[in-house]
N, CA, C and O atoms as a MOPAC input file, in Angstrom:
PM7 MOZYME 1SCF
protein

 N   -129.08800 1   -94.19600 1    42.19700 1
 C   -129.80900 1   -93.18200 1    41.46400 1
 C   -130.85900 1   -93.82300 1    40.56900 1
 O   -130.64600 1   -94.88400 1    39.98200 1
 N   -131.97400 1   -93.16000 1    40.48600 1
 C   -133.05500 1   -93.62100 1    39.63400 1
 C   -132.76000 1   -93.21600 1    38.18800 1
 O   -132.62800 1   -92.02500 1    37.90500 1
 N   -132.65300 1   -94.18000 1    37.26900 1
 C   -132.34400 1   -93.83100 1    35.88200 1
 C   -133.46100 1   -93.03800 1    35.19700 1
 O   -133.25000 1   -92.46100 1    34.13000 1
 N   -134.63800 1   -93.01100 1    35.80600 1
 C   -135.76500 1   -92.28700 1    35.22500 1
 C   -135.95400 1   -90.90100 1    35.83300 1
 O   -136.98800 1   -90.26900 1    35.61800 1
 N   -134.97100 1   -90.42400 1    36.58500 1
 C   -135.06500 1   -89.11800 1    37.22700 1
 C   -135.23100 1   -88.02400 1    36.17900 1
 O   -134.51000 1   -87.98900 1    35.18200 1
 N   -136.18100 1   -87.14100 1    36.41300 1
 C   -136.46300 1   -86.03400 1    35.49900 1
 C   -135.65700 1   -84.81200 1    35.94300 1
 O   -136.13900 1   -83.99200 1    36.72500 1
 N   -134.42500 1   -84.69800 1    35.44000 1
 C   -133.55500 1   -83.59900 1    35.84300 1
 C   -134.03900 1   -82.25400 1    35.32400 1
 O   -133.79400 1   -81.22300 1    35.95100 1
 N   -134.72000 1   -82.25400 1    34.19300 1
 C   -135.26600 1   -81.00000 1    33.65900 1
 C   -136.26000 1   -80.39800 1    34.65400 1
 O   -136.25700 1   -79.19200 1    34.90200 1
 N   -137.09900 1   -81.24600 1    35.21100 1
 C   -138.09000 1   -80.79700 1    36.20100 1
 C   -137.39100 1   -80.21700 1    37.43200 1
 O   -137.81400 1   -79.18500 1    37.95300 1
 N   -136.32800 1   -80.86900 1    37.90100 1
 C   -135.58000 1   -80.36300 1    39.05700 1
 C   -134.93000 1   -79.02300 1    38.74800 1
 O   -134.94700 1   -78.11300 1    39.57700 1
 N   -134.35700 1   -78.90200 1    37.55500 1
 C   -133.71300 1   -77.65300 1    37.15400 1
 C   -134.73900 1   -76.52900 1    37.06500 1
 O   -134.47600 1   -75.40700 1    37.49800 1
 N   -135.90800 1   -76.83200 1    36.50400 1
 C   -136.96800 1   -75.82800 1    36.39500 1
 C   -137.41700 1   -75.37400 1    37.77800 1
 O   -137.54200 1   -74.17500 1    38.02400 1
 N   -137.66000 1   -76.31400 1    38.67800 1
 C   -138.08900 1   -75.98100 1    40.03400 1
 C   -137.02600 1   -75.13300 1    40.73500 1
 O   -137.35500 1   -74.13600 1    41.37800 1
 N   -135.77700 1   -75.51600 1    40.61800 1
 C   -134.69000 1   -74.76700 1    41.24900 1
 C   -134.54800 1   -73.35400 1    40.70300 1
 O   -134.10500 1   -72.45200 1    41.41400 1
 N   -134.92100 1   -73.16000 1    39.44500 1
 C   -134.79500 1   -71.83300 1    38.83800 1
 C   -135.73800 1   -70.80700 1    39.46100 1
 O   -135.52500 1   -69.60300 1    39.31200 1
 N   -136.76400 1   -71.26300 1    40.14600 1
 C   -137.70100 1   -70.33600 1    40.79800 1
 C   -137.04100 1   -69.59100 1    41.95500 1
 O   -137.56900 1   -68.58100 1    42.42000 1
 N   -135.90500 1   -70.07400 1    42.41700 1
 C   -135.24900 1   -69.50800 1    43.59000 1
 C   -133.82000 1   -69.07100 1    43.27800 1
 O   -132.89900 1   -69.32200 1    44.05500 1
 N   -133.64900 1   -68.42000 1    42.14100 1
 C   -132.33600 1   -67.89200 1    41.76400 1
 C   -131.88900 1   -66.85200 1    42.78300 1
 O   -132.70700 1   -66.27000 1    43.49500 1
 N   -130.60200 1   -66.63000 1    42.84300 1
 C   -130.05300 1   -65.68200 1    43.81100 1
 C   -130.51900 1   -64.25600 1    43.57500 1
 O   -130.54400 1   -63.45900 1    44.51300 1
 N   -130.89400 1   -63.91100 1    42.33700 1
 C   -131.29800 1   -62.53400 1    42.04600 1
 C   -132.76200 1   -62.25100 1    42.39700 1
 O   -133.23900 1   -61.13200 1    42.21300 1
 N   -133.46900 1   -63.25900 1    42.89900 1
 C   -134.85500 1   -63.05100 1    43.31300 1
 C   -134.86000 1   -62.65300 1    44.78700 1
 O   -134.39000 1   -63.39500 1    45.65000 1
 N   -135.39900 1   -61.46800 1    45.05400 1
 C   -135.45500 1   -60.99900 1    46.44100 1
 C   -136.62800 1   -61.66000 1    47.16800 1
 O   -137.75700 1   -61.67500 1    46.67700 1
 N   -136.33100 1   -62.19800 1    48.33700 1
 C   -137.36400 1   -62.77500 1    49.19100 1
 C   -137.18100 1   -62.14200 1    50.56900 1
 O   -136.49300 1   -62.69600 1    51.42600 1
 N   -137.80800 1   -60.96800 1    50.78000 1
 C   -137.64200 1   -60.28100 1    52.06000 1
 C   -138.29500 1   -61.04600 1    53.21300 1
 O   -139.15400 1   -61.90300 1    53.00600 1
 N   -137.87100 1   -60.71900 1    54.41400 1
 C   -138.45100 1   -61.30800 1    55.61200 1
 C   -139.96600 1   -61.08400 1    55.57800 1
 O   -140.43600 1   -59.98900 1    55.26700 1
 N   -140.71000 1   -62.12500 1    55.89600 1
 C   -142.17300 1   -62.02800 1    55.91500 1
 C   -142.82500 1   -62.46000 1    54.62100 1
 O   -144.05200 1   -62.51800 1    54.53800 1
 N   -142.02900 1   -62.76500 1    53.60800 1
 C   -142.57500 1   -63.23900 1    52.34200 1
 C   -143.23300 1   -64.59600 1    52.56600 1
 O   -142.67200 1   -65.46300 1    53.23600 1
 N   -144.41300 1   -64.77300 1    52.00600 1
 C   -145.13500 1   -66.03800 1    52.14200 1
 C   -144.90900 1   -66.85900 1    50.87900 1
 O   -145.25100 1   -66.42400 1    49.78000 1
 N   -144.32900 1   -68.05200 1    51.03800 1
 C   -144.09100 1   -68.96300 1    49.93500 1
 C   -144.96300 1   -70.19100 1    50.14700 1
 O   -144.87400 1   -70.86200 1    51.17500 1
 N   -145.80300 1   -70.47300 1    49.16700 1
 C   -146.71100 1   -71.62200 1    49.24900 1
 C   -146.35800 1   -72.63900 1    48.17500 1
 O   -146.03800 1   -72.28900 1    47.03900 1
 N   -146.42500 1   -73.90100 1    48.56400 1
 C   -146.24900 1   -74.99900 1    47.63200 1
 C   -147.49900 1   -75.85100 1    47.72800 1
 O   -147.98400 1   -76.13800 1    48.82200 1
 N   -148.01700 1   -76.25300 1    46.57900 1
 C   -149.16600 1   -77.15700 1    46.60800 1
 C   -149.06600 1   -78.13900 1    45.46700 1
 O   -148.44900 1   -77.88200 1    44.43400 1
 N   -149.69400 1   -79.26800 1    45.69300 1
 C   -149.69500 1   -80.33500 1    44.70500 1
 C   -151.10100 1   -80.49700 1    44.16400 1
 O   -152.06600 1   -80.54200 1    44.92700 1
 N   -151.21800 1   -80.58600 1    42.85200 1
 C   -152.51400 1   -80.84700 1    42.24400 1
 C   -152.70700 1   -82.35800 1    42.14500 1
 O   -151.75700 1   -83.12700 1    42.28800 1
 N   -153.94500 1   -82.76900 1    41.90000 1
 C   -154.22300 1   -84.20400 1    41.83000 1
 C   -153.52700 1   -84.87300 1    40.64300 1
 O   -153.31900 1   -86.08600 1    40.65500 1
 N   -153.16600 1   -84.09400 1    39.61800 1
 C   -152.47800 1   -84.69100 1    38.47400 1
 C   -150.95400 1   -84.62800 1    38.60600 1
 O   -150.24300 1   -84.96900 1    37.66100 1
 N   -150.44200 1   -84.19600 1    39.76400 1
 C   -149.01400 1   -84.26000 1    40.03800 1
 C   -148.20800 1   -83.02500 1    39.69700 1
 O   -147.00300 1   -83.12200 1    39.46600 1
 N   -148.84200 1   -81.87000 1    39.66100 1
 C   -148.09100 1   -80.63200 1    39.47100 1
 C   -147.68600 1   -80.08000 1    40.83600 1
 O   -148.47300 1   -80.10100 1    41.78200 1
 N   -146.45900 1   -79.59100 1    40.92700 1
 C   -146.00600 1   -78.88500 1    42.11600 1
 C   -146.04300 1   -77.40400 1    41.77200 1
 O   -145.25000 1   -76.92800 1    40.96000 1
 N   -146.95900 1   -76.68600 1    42.38500 1
 C   -147.17300 1   -75.27100 1    42.10000 1
 C   -146.51000 1   -74.44400 1    43.19600 1
 O   -146.66100 1   -74.73200 1    44.38300 1
 N   -145.77800 1   -73.42100 1    42.78600 1
 C   -145.07700 1   -72.53200 1    43.71100 1
 C   -145.66500 1   -71.13500 1    43.58500 1
 O   -145.77500 1   -70.58600 1    42.48900 1
 N   -146.04400 1   -70.56200 1    44.74200 1
 C   -146.57000 1   -69.19800 1    44.77900 1
 C   -145.77200 1   -68.37900 1    45.77900 1
 O   -145.40800 1   -68.87100 1    46.84700 1
 N   -145.50100 1   -67.12200 1    45.42700 1
 C   -144.82300 1   -66.18900 1    46.32100 1
 C   -145.76500 1   -65.01800 1    46.53600 1
 O   -146.13200 1   -64.31500 1    45.59400 1
 N   -146.15300 1   -64.81800 1    47.80200 1
 C   -147.11100 1   -63.76800 1    48.16300 1
 C   -148.35100 1   -63.80000 1    47.28300 1
 O   -148.82600 1   -62.76200 1    46.82300 1
 N   -148.87200 1   -65.00700 1    47.05200 1
 C   -150.12300 1   -65.18000 1    46.31900 1
 C   -150.00300 1   -65.16300 1    44.81000 1
 O   -151.00400 1   -65.33800 1    44.11400 1
 N   -148.80300 1   -64.95700 1    44.28300 1
 C   -148.60800 1   -64.93000 1    42.83600 1
 C   -147.88600 1   -66.20200 1    42.39900 1
 O   -146.79800 1   -66.50700 1    42.88800 1
 N   -148.49700 1   -66.93500 1    41.48100 1
 C   -147.86500 1   -68.15900 1    41.00600 1
 C   -146.61600 1   -67.81500 1    40.20900 1
 O   -146.66100 1   -67.03300 1    39.25900 1
 N   -145.49800 1   -68.41800 1    40.61400 1
 C   -144.24700 1   -68.16200 1    39.89400 1
 C   -143.83300 1   -69.36100 1    39.05500 1
 O   -142.89900 1   -69.26900 1    38.25800 1
 N   -144.52000 1   -70.48600 1    39.22700 1
 C   -144.18800 1   -71.64300 1    38.41100 1
 C   -144.92500 1   -72.89100 1    38.81700 1
 O   -145.52000 1   -72.98200 1    39.89000 1
 N   -144.86100 1   -73.86100 1    37.90600 1
 C   -145.45300 1   -75.17400 1    38.15400 1
 C   -144.65700 1   -76.19700 1    37.35700 1
 O   -144.31700 1   -75.96800 1    36.19600 1
 N   -144.36800 1   -77.31400 1    37.98300 1
 C   -143.69100 1   -78.40600 1    37.28900 1
 C   -144.54600 1   -79.65800 1    37.41900 1
 O   -145.18100 1   -79.89200 1    38.44800 1
 N   -144.55100 1   -80.44500 1    36.37600 1
 C   -145.32700 1   -81.68600 1    36.34600 1
 C   -144.42700 1   -82.84000 1    36.73500 1
 O   -143.62100 1   -83.30000 1    35.92600 1
 N   -144.55700 1   -83.31500 1    37.97100 1
 C   -143.75500 1   -84.45500 1    38.41100 1
 C   -144.31900 1   -84.99600 1    39.71700 1
 O   -144.15500 1   -84.39500 1    40.77900 1
 N   -144.97700 1   -86.12600 1    39.62200 1
 C   -145.49900 1   -86.75600 1    40.84400 1
 C   -144.35400 1   -87.16000 1    41.77400 1
 O   -144.49100 1   -87.10200 1    42.99600 1
 N   -143.22300 1   -87.56900 1    41.18800 1
 C   -142.06700 1   -87.96100 1    42.01300 1
 C   -141.50800 1   -86.77400 1    42.78200 1
 O   -141.17300 1   -86.90300 1    43.95900 1
 N   -141.40300 1   -85.61900 1    42.13000 1
 C   -140.90700 1   -84.42500 1    42.82100 1
 C   -141.87500 1   -84.00500 1    43.91600 1
 O   -141.45000 1   -83.64300 1    45.01300 1
 N   -143.16900 1   -84.05000 1    43.63100 1
 C   -144.17000 1   -83.71200 1    44.65000 1
 C   -143.99800 1   -84.61100 1    45.87200 1
 O   -143.95500 1   -84.13000 1    47.00400 1
 N   -143.90300 1   -85.89400 1    45.63800 1
 C   -143.77100 1   -86.86000 1    46.74400 1
 C   -142.50700 1   -86.58100 1    47.54500 1
 O   -142.54800 1   -86.54100 1    48.77500 1
 N   -141.38300 1   -86.38600 1    46.85800 1
 C   -140.11500 1   -86.15600 1    47.54300 1
 C   -140.12300 1   -84.83200 1    48.29700 1
 O   -139.63500 1   -84.75400 1    49.42400 1
 N   -140.67800 1   -83.79200 1    47.67700 1
 C   -140.69800 1   -82.47100 1    48.30500 1
 C   -141.49500 1   -82.49400 1    49.60900 1
 O   -141.00700 1   -82.04400 1    50.64700 1
 N   -142.71300 1   -83.01600 1    49.55400 1
 C   -143.54300 1   -83.00700 1    50.76100 1
 C   -143.07100 1   -84.02700 1    51.78900 1
 O   -143.29100 1   -83.84300 1    52.98600 1
 N   -142.42900 1   -85.09700 1    51.34000 1
 C   -141.88500 1   -86.07700 1    52.27700 1
 C   -140.79000 1   -85.46000 1    53.14000 1
 O   -140.58300 1   -85.88800 1    54.27600 1
 N   -140.08200 1   -84.45100 1    52.60700 1
 C   -139.05800 1   -83.76600 1    53.40700 1
 C   -139.66900 1   -83.13200 1    54.64800 1
 O   -139.02000 1   -83.06100 1    55.69100 1
 N   -140.90500 1   -82.67400 1    54.54400 1
 C   -141.53300 1   -81.94100 1    55.64300 1
 C   -142.45300 1   -82.79600 1    56.49500 1
 O   -142.58200 1   -82.54800 1    57.69400 1
 N   -143.09600 1   -83.79600 1    55.90900 1
 C   -144.03400 1   -84.58600 1    56.70800 1
 C   -143.61000 1   -86.03900 1    56.84100 1
 O   -144.29300 1   -86.82400 1    57.49900 1
 N   -142.47900 1   -86.41500 1    56.21700 1
 C   -141.95700 1   -87.77000 1    56.33200 1
 C   -141.15800 1   -87.93900 1    57.61800 1
 O   -141.11800 1   -87.04200 1    58.46000 1
 N   -140.53100 1   -89.08600 1    57.75700 1
 C   -139.70300 1   -89.38300 1    58.92600 1
 C   -138.27700 1   -89.66500 1    58.48700 1
 O   -138.07200 1   -90.52500 1    57.63000 1
 N   -137.31200 1   -88.99900 1    59.02100 1
 C   -137.41000 1   -87.80900 1    59.85800 1
 C   -137.60700 1   -86.57500 1    58.97400 1
 O   -137.06300 1   -86.50500 1    57.87200 1
 N   -138.38500 1   -85.60600 1    59.45700 1
 C   -138.60800 1   -84.39300 1    58.67600 1
 C   -137.38800 1   -83.47100 1    58.71200 1
 O   -136.55700 1   -83.56000 1    59.61500 1
 N   -137.29400 1   -82.59300 1    57.72400 1
 C   -136.22900 1   -81.58700 1    57.71400 1
 C   -136.37900 1   -80.68800 1    58.92700 1
 O   -135.39100 1   -80.28800 1    59.54400 1
 N   -137.63400 1   -80.36900 1    59.26900 1
 C   -137.91800 1   -79.50500 1    60.40900 1
 C   -139.07200 1   -80.10300 1    61.21200 1
 O   -140.20100 1   -80.18600 1    60.73000 1
 N   -138.77600 1   -80.51100 1    62.42800 1
 C   -139.81200 1   -81.07400 1    63.30100 1
 C   -140.88100 1   -80.01500 1    63.56600 1
 O   -142.07300 1   -80.32300 1    63.58300 1
 N   -140.45400 1   -78.76900 1    63.77100 1
 C   -141.40400 1   -77.68500 1    64.04600 1
 C   -142.36900 1   -77.48800 1    62.87400 1
 O   -143.56800 1   -77.30200 1    63.08200 1
 N   -141.85400 1   -77.52800 1    61.66000 1
 C   -142.71500 1   -77.36700 1    60.49000 1
 C   -143.69900 1   -78.51500 1    60.39200 1
 O   -144.87000 1   -78.29600 1    60.08200 1
 N   -143.25200 1   -79.73200 1    60.64900 1
 C   -144.14400 1   -80.89000 1    60.61100 1
 C   -145.25100 1   -80.72600 1    61.64500 1
 O   -146.40400 1   -81.04900 1    61.36200 1
 N   -144.92800 1   -80.23500 1    62.83200 1
 C   -145.92900 1   -80.02000 1    63.87100 1
 C   -146.92100 1   -78.93500 1    63.45400 1
 O   -148.12200 1   -79.06100 1    63.69300 1
 N   -146.41500 1   -77.86500 1    62.82700 1
 C   -147.30000 1   -76.79700 1    62.34000 1
 C   -148.26500 1   -77.32100 1    61.28500 1
 O   -149.45100 1   -76.98800 1    61.30000 1
 N   -147.75700 1   -78.14000 1    60.37200 1
 C   -148.61400 1   -78.72400 1    59.33700 1
 C   -149.69600 1   -79.58000 1    59.98400 1
 O   -150.86400 1   -79.50000 1    59.60400 1
 N   -149.31100 1   -80.39200 1    60.95500 1
 C   -150.28300 1   -81.25300 1    61.64000 1
 C   -151.36200 1   -80.42500 1    62.33400 1
 O   -152.54000 1   -80.78000 1    62.28700 1
 N   -150.96900 1   -79.32500 1    62.97500 1
 C   -151.95100 1   -78.46300 1    63.64600 1
 C   -152.89000 1   -77.82100 1    62.63000 1
 O   -154.09400 1   -77.73800 1    62.86800 1
 N   -152.35000 1   -77.36700 1    61.50300 1
 C   -153.19100 1   -76.74600 1    60.48100 1
 C   -154.17400 1   -77.74300 1    59.87700 1
 O   -155.33500 1   -77.40600 1    59.64300 1
 N   -153.71700 1   -78.96500 1    59.62400 1
 C   -154.60300 1   -79.99100 1    59.08700 1
 C   -155.67300 1   -80.32700 1    60.12800 1
 O   -156.84400 1   -80.49400 1    59.78800 1
 N   -155.26900 1   -80.42300 1    61.38600 1
 C   -156.23200 1   -80.69100 1    62.45100 1
 C   -157.28600 1   -79.60900 1    62.52600 1
 O   -158.46300 1   -79.90600 1    62.72600 1
 N   -156.88500 1   -78.35400 1    62.36800 1
 C   -157.83700 1   -77.23700 1    62.38200 1
 C   -158.80000 1   -77.31900 1    61.21200 1
 O   -159.98500 1   -77.02400 1    61.36300 1
 N   -158.31100 1   -77.71200 1    60.06300 1
 C   -159.18200 1   -77.86500 1    58.88800 1
 C   -160.21200 1   -78.97000 1    59.10600 1
 O   -161.38100 1   -78.81900 1    58.74900 1
 N   -159.77700 1   -80.06100 1    59.68400 1
 C   -160.68900 1   -81.18500 1    59.93700 1
 C   -161.76500 1   -80.79200 1    60.93800 1
 O   -162.92700 1   -81.16800 1    60.78400 1
 N   -161.38500 1   -80.04200 1    61.95600 1
 C   -162.37300 1   -79.63000 1    62.97100 1
 C   -163.43300 1   -78.71100 1    62.38800 1
 O   -164.56700 1   -78.69300 1    62.86600 1
 N   -163.07300 1   -77.93600 1    61.34700 1
 C   -164.03200 1   -77.02200 1    60.73000 1
 C   -165.02700 1   -77.72300 1    59.82000 1
 O   -166.07500 1   -77.16300 1    59.49700 1
 N   -164.70800 1   -78.94600 1    59.40300 1
 C   -165.59000 1   -79.65800 1    58.45300 1
 C   -166.85100 1   -80.16600 1    59.11600 1
 O   -167.68900 1   -80.78200 1    58.45700 1

């Protein structure tokens, strides 16, 4: 375990997804990282929170685009979306 782990940041991030928050089928949840290391969470276009932690940002996105990813399908979707963005430039 990293002795410098910011547990407050993890607790804050986890609080965005309490059991009493309804997330119906089709809900769009977006996560984005700012250049200064904030992990911003939006639900259907409304920001529900932001935590300042470059380590959490790195770990969170590494789950999806690292090796091995949590979901191979999600990693492939991300790659296709990034490829589409590059082609438009």
